[in-house]
PDB file of C-alpha atoms in Angstrom:
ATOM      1  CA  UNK A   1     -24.933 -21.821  11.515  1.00  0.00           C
ATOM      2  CA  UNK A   2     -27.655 -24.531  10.142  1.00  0.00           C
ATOM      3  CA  UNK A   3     -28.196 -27.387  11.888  1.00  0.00           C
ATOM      4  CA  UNK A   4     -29.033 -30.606   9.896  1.00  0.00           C
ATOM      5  CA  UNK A   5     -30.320 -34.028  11.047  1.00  0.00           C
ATOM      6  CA  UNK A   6     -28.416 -37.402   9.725  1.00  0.00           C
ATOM      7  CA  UNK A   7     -29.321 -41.186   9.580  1.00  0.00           C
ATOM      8  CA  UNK A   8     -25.853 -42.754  11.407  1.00  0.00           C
ATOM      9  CA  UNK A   9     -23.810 -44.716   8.998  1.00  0.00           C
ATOM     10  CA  UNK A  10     -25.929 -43.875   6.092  1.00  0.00           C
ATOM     11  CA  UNK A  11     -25.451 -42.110   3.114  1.00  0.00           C
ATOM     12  CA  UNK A  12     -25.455 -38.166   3.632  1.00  0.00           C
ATOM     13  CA  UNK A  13     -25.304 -35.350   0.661  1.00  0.00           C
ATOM     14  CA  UNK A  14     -22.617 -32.345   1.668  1.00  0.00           C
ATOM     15  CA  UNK A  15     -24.736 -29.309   1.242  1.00  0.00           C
ATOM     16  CA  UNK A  16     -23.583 -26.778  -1.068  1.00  0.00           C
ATOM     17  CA  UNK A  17     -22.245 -23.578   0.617  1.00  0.00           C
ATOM     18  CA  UNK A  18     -24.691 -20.947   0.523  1.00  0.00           C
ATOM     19  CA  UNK A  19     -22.406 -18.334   3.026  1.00  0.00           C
ATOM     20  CA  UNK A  20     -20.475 -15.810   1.859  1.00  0.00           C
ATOM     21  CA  UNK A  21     -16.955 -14.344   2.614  1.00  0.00           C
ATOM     22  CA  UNK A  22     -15.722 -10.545   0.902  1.00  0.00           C
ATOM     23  CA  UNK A  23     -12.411 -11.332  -0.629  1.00  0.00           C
ATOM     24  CA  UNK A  24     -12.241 -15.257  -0.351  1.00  0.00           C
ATOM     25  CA  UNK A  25     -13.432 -18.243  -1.969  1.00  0.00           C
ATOM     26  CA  UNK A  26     -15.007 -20.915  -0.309  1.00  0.00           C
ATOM     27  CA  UNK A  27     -12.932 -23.967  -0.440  1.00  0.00           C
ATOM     28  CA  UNK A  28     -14.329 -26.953   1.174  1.00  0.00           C
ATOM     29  CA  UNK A  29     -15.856 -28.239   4.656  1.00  0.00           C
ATOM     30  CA  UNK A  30     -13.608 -29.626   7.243  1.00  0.00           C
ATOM     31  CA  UNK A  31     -13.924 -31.345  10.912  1.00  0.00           C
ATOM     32  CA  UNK A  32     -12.059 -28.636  11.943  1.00  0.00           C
ATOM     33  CA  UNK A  33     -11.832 -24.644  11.757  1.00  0.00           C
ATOM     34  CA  UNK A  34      -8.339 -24.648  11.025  1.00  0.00           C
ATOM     35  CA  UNK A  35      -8.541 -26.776   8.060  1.00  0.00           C
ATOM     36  CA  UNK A  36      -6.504 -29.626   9.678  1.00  0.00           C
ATOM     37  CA  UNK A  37      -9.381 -31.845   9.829  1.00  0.00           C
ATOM     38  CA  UNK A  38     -11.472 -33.978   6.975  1.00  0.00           C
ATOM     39  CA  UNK A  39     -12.216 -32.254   4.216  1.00  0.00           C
ATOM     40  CA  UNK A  40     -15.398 -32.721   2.158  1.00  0.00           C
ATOM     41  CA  UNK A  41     -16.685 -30.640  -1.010  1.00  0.00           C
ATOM     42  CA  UNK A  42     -19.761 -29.904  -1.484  1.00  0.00           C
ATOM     43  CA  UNK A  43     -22.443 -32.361  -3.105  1.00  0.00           C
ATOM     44  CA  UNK A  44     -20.216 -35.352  -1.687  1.00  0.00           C
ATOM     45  CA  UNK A  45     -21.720 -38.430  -0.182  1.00  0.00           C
ATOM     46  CA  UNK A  46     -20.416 -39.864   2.869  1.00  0.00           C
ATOM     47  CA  UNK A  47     -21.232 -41.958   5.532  1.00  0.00           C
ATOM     48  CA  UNK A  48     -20.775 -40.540   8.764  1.00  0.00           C
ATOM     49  CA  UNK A  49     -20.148 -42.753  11.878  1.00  0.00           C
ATOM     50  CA  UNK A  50     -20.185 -39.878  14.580  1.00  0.00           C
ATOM     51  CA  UNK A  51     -22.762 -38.273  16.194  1.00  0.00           C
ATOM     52  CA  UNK A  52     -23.203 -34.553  16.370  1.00  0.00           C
ATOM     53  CA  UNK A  53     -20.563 -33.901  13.510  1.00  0.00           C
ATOM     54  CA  UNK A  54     -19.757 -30.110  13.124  1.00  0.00           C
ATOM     55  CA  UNK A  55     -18.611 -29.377   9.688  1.00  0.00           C
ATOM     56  CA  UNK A  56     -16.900 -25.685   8.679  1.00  0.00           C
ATOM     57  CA  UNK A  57     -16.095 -23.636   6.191  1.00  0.00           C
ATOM     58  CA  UNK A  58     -12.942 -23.438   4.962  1.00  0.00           C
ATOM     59  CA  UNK A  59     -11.954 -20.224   2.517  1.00  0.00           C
ATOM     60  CA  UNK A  60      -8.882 -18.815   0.386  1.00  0.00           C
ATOM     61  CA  UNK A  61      -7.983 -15.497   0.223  1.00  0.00           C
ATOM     62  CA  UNK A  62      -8.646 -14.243  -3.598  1.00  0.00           C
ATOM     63  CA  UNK A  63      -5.975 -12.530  -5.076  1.00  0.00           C
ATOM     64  CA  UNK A  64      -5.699  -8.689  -4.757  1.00  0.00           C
ATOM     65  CA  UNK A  65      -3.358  -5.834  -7.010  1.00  0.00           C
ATOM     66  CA  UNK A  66      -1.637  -3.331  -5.208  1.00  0.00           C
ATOM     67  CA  UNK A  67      -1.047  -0.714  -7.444  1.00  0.00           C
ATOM     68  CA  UNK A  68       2.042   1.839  -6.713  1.00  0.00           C
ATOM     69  CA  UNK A  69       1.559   5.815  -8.399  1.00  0.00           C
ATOM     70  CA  UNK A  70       3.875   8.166  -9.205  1.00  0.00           C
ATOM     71  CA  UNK A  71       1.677  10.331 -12.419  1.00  0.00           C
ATOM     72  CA  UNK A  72       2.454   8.392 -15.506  1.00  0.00           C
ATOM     73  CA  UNK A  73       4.546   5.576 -13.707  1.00  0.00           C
ATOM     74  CA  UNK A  74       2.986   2.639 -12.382  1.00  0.00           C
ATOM     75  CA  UNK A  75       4.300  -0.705 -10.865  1.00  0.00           C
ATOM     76  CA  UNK A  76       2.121  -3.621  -9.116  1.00  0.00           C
ATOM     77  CA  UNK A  77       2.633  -6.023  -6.960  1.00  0.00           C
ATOM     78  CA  UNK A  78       0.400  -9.270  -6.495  1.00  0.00           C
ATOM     79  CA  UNK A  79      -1.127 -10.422  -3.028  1.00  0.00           C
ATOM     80  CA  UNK A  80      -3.461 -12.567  -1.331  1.00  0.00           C
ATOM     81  CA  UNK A  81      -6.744 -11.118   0.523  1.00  0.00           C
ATOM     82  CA  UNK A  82      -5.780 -11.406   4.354  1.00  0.00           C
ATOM     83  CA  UNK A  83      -1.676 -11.985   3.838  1.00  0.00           C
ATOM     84  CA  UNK A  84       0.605  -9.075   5.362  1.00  0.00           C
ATOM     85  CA  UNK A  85       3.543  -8.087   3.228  1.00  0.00           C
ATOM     86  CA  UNK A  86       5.824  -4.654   3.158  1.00  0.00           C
ATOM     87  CA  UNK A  87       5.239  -1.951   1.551  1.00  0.00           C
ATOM     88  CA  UNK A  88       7.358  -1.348  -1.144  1.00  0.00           C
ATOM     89  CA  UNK A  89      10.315   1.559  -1.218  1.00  0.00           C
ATOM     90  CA  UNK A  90       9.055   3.995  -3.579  1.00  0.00           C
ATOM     91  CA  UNK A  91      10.860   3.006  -7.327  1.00  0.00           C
ATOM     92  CA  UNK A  92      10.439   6.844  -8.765  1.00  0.00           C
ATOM     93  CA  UNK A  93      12.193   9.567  -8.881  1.00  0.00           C
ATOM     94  CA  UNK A  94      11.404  12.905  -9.172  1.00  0.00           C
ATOM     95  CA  UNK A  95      13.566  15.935  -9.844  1.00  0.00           C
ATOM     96  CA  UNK A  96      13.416  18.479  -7.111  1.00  0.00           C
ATOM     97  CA  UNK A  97      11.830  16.149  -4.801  1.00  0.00           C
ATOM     98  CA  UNK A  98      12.146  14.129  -2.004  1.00  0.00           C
ATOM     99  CA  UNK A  99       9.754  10.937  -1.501  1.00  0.00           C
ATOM    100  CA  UNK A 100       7.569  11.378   1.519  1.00  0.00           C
ATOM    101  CA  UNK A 101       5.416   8.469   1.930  1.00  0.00           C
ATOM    102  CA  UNK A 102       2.780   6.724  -0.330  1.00  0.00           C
ATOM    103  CA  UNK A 103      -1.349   7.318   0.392  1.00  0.00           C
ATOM    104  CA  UNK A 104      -4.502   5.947  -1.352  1.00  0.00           C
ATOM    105  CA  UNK A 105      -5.361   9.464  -2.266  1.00  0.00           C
ATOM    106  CA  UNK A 106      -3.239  11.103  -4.656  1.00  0.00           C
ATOM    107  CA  UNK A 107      -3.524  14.420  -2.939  1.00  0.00           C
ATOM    108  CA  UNK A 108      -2.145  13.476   0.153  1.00  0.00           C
ATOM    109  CA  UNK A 109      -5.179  13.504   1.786  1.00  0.00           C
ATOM    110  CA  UNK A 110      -5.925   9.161   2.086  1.00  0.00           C
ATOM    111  CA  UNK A 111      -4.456   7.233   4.289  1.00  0.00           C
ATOM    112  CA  UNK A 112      -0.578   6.991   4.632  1.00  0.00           C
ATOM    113  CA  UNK A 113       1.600   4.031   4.456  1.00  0.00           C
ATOM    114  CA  UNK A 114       5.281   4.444   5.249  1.00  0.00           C
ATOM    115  CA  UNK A 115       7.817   2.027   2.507  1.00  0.00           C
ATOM    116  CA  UNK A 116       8.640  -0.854   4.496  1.00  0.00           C
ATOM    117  CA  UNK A 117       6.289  -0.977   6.518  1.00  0.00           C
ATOM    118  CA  UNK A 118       4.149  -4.197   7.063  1.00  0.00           C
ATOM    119  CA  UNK A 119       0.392  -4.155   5.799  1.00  0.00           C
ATOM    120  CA  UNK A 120      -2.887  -6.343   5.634  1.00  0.00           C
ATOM    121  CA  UNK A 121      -4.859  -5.708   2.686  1.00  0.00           C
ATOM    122  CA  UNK A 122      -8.697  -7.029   1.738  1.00  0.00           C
ATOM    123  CA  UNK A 123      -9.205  -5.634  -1.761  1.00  0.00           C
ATOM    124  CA  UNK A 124      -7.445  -3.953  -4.807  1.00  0.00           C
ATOM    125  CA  UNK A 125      -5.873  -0.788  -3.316  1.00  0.00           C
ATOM    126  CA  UNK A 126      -3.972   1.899  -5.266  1.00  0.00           C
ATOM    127  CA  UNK A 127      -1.043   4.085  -3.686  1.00  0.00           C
ATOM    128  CA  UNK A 128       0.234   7.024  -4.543  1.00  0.00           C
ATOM    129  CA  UNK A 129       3.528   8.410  -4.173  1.00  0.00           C
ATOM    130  CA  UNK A 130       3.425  11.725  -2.478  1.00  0.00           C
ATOM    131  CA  UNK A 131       6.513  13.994  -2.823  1.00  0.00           C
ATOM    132  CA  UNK A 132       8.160  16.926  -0.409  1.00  0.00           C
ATOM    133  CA  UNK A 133      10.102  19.904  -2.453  1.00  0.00           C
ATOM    134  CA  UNK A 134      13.383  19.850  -1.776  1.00  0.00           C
ATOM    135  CA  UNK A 135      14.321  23.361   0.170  1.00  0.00           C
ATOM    136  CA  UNK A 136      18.240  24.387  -0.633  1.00  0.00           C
ATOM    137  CA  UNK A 137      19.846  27.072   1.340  1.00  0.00           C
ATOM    138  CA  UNK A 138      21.693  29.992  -0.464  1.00  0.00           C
ATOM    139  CA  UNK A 139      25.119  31.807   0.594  1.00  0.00           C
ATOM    140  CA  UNK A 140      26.218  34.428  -1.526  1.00  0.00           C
ATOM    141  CA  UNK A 141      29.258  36.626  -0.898  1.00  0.00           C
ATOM    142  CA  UNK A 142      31.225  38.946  -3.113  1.00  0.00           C
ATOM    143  CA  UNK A 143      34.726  40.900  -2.590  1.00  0.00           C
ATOM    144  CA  UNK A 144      33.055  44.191  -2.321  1.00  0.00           C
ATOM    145  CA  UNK A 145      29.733  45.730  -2.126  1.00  0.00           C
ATOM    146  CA  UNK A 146      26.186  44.670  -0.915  1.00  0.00           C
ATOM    147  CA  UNK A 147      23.831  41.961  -1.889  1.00  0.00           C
ATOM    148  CA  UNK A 148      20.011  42.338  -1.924  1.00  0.00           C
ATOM    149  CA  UNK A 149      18.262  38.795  -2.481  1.00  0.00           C
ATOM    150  CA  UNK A 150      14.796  37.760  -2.421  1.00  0.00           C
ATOM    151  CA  UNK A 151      14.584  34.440  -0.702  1.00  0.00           C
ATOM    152  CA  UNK A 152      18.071  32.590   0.478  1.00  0.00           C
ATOM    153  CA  UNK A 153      15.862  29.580   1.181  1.00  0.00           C
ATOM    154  CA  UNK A 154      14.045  28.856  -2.328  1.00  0.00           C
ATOM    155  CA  UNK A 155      12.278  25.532  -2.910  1.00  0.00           C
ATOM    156  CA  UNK A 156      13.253  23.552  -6.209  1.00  0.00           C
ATOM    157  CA  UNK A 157      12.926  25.132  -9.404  1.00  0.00           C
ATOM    158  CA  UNK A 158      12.237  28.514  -7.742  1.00  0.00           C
ATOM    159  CA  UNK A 159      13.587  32.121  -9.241  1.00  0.00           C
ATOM    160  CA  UNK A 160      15.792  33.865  -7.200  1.00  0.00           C
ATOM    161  CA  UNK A 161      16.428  37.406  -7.851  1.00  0.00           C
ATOM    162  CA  UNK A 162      19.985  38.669  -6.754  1.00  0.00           C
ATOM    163  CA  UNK A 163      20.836  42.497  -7.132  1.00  0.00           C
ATOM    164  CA  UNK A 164      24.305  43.239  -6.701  1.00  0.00           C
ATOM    165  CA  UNK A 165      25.490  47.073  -5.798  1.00  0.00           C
ATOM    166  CA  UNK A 166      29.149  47.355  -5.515  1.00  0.00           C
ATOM    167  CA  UNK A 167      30.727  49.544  -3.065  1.00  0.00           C
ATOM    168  CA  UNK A 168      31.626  53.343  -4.343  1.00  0.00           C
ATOM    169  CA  UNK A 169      34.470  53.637  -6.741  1.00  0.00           C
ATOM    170  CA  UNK A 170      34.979  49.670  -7.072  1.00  0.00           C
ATOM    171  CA  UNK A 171      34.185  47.137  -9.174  1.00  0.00           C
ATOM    172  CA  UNK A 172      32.322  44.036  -8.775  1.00  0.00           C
ATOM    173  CA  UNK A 173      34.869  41.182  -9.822  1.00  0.00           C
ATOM    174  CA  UNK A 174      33.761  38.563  -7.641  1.00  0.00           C
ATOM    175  CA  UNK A 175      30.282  37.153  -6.812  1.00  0.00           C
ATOM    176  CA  UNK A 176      30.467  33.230  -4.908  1.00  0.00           C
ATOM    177  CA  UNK A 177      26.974  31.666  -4.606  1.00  0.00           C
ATOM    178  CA  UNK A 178      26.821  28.483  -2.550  1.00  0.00           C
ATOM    179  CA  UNK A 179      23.913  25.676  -2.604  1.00  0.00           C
TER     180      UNK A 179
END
């Protein structure tokens, strides 16, 4: 706050703004703290004809980038400092992969934001999208015989091995593997 002493009715220089606000631009001074009231920018000269007149600060949010990660793909979305607004449902796909969530970090380890969710940001934030492997579950079955298999619930892209003995005296014509 500073405190300044006026002549009544007589010409009066607007002070420059000398405070400072992270992520916003001071705007003008206003009768009010909403804004609503008189504005006046700085280095105007007015006449005031109250007593005890209380000017403040009025600011605007700067703009901000939110930027949305997936490795090489990218997509950004414009905001104001201070405005809420959802987060976005992730655009990328990736094969094997299930989106899980998006987080400032791009190991997962940051902070999490959930797509549609609404947020508040103050500055230029980049997300991440962070990805679950998609588990599939394996049946096999054959007419005859037994089936030794190394993992009936691989992950994506994951090397099964599947050794097939077929019962004595028979052949194997028939192997059925369900995903």
């Amino acid at each position: 706050n500073i405190s300044e002493k006026y002549s009544y009715n007589s010409d009066y220089q607007i002070k420059e703004n000398t405070f400072t606000r992270e992520g916003y631009t001071f705007k003008s001074w206003n009768t009010k703290s909403d804004g609503t009231g008189t504005s006046y920018n700085e280095n105007q000269i007015v006449k005031f004809t109250k007593t005890n007149m209380v000017l403040y600060a009025i600011w605007e949010g700067n703009e901000i980038t939110i930027t949305y990660k997936d490795g090489t793909n990218t997509t950004t979305k414009k905001l104001v400092v201070g405005s809420s607004d959802k987060i976005i449902t992730c655009p990328f796909t990736k094969e094997g992969y299930t989106f899980k969530n998006w987080n400032t970090s791009s190991d997962g380890k940051g902070d999490s934001y959930s797509s549609n969710t609404v947020n508040t940001f103050t500055k230029d934030t980049t997300l991440y999208a962070i990805w679950n492997i998609n588990h599939y579950r394996v049946n096999y079955s054959t007419n005859s015989g037994y089936i030794s298999v190394s993992n009936t619930y691989p992950v994506y892209n994951e090397t099964i091995k599947v050794s097939l003995y077929p019962s004595e005296g028979k052949k194997l014509s028939k192997l059925i593997i369900t995903i």
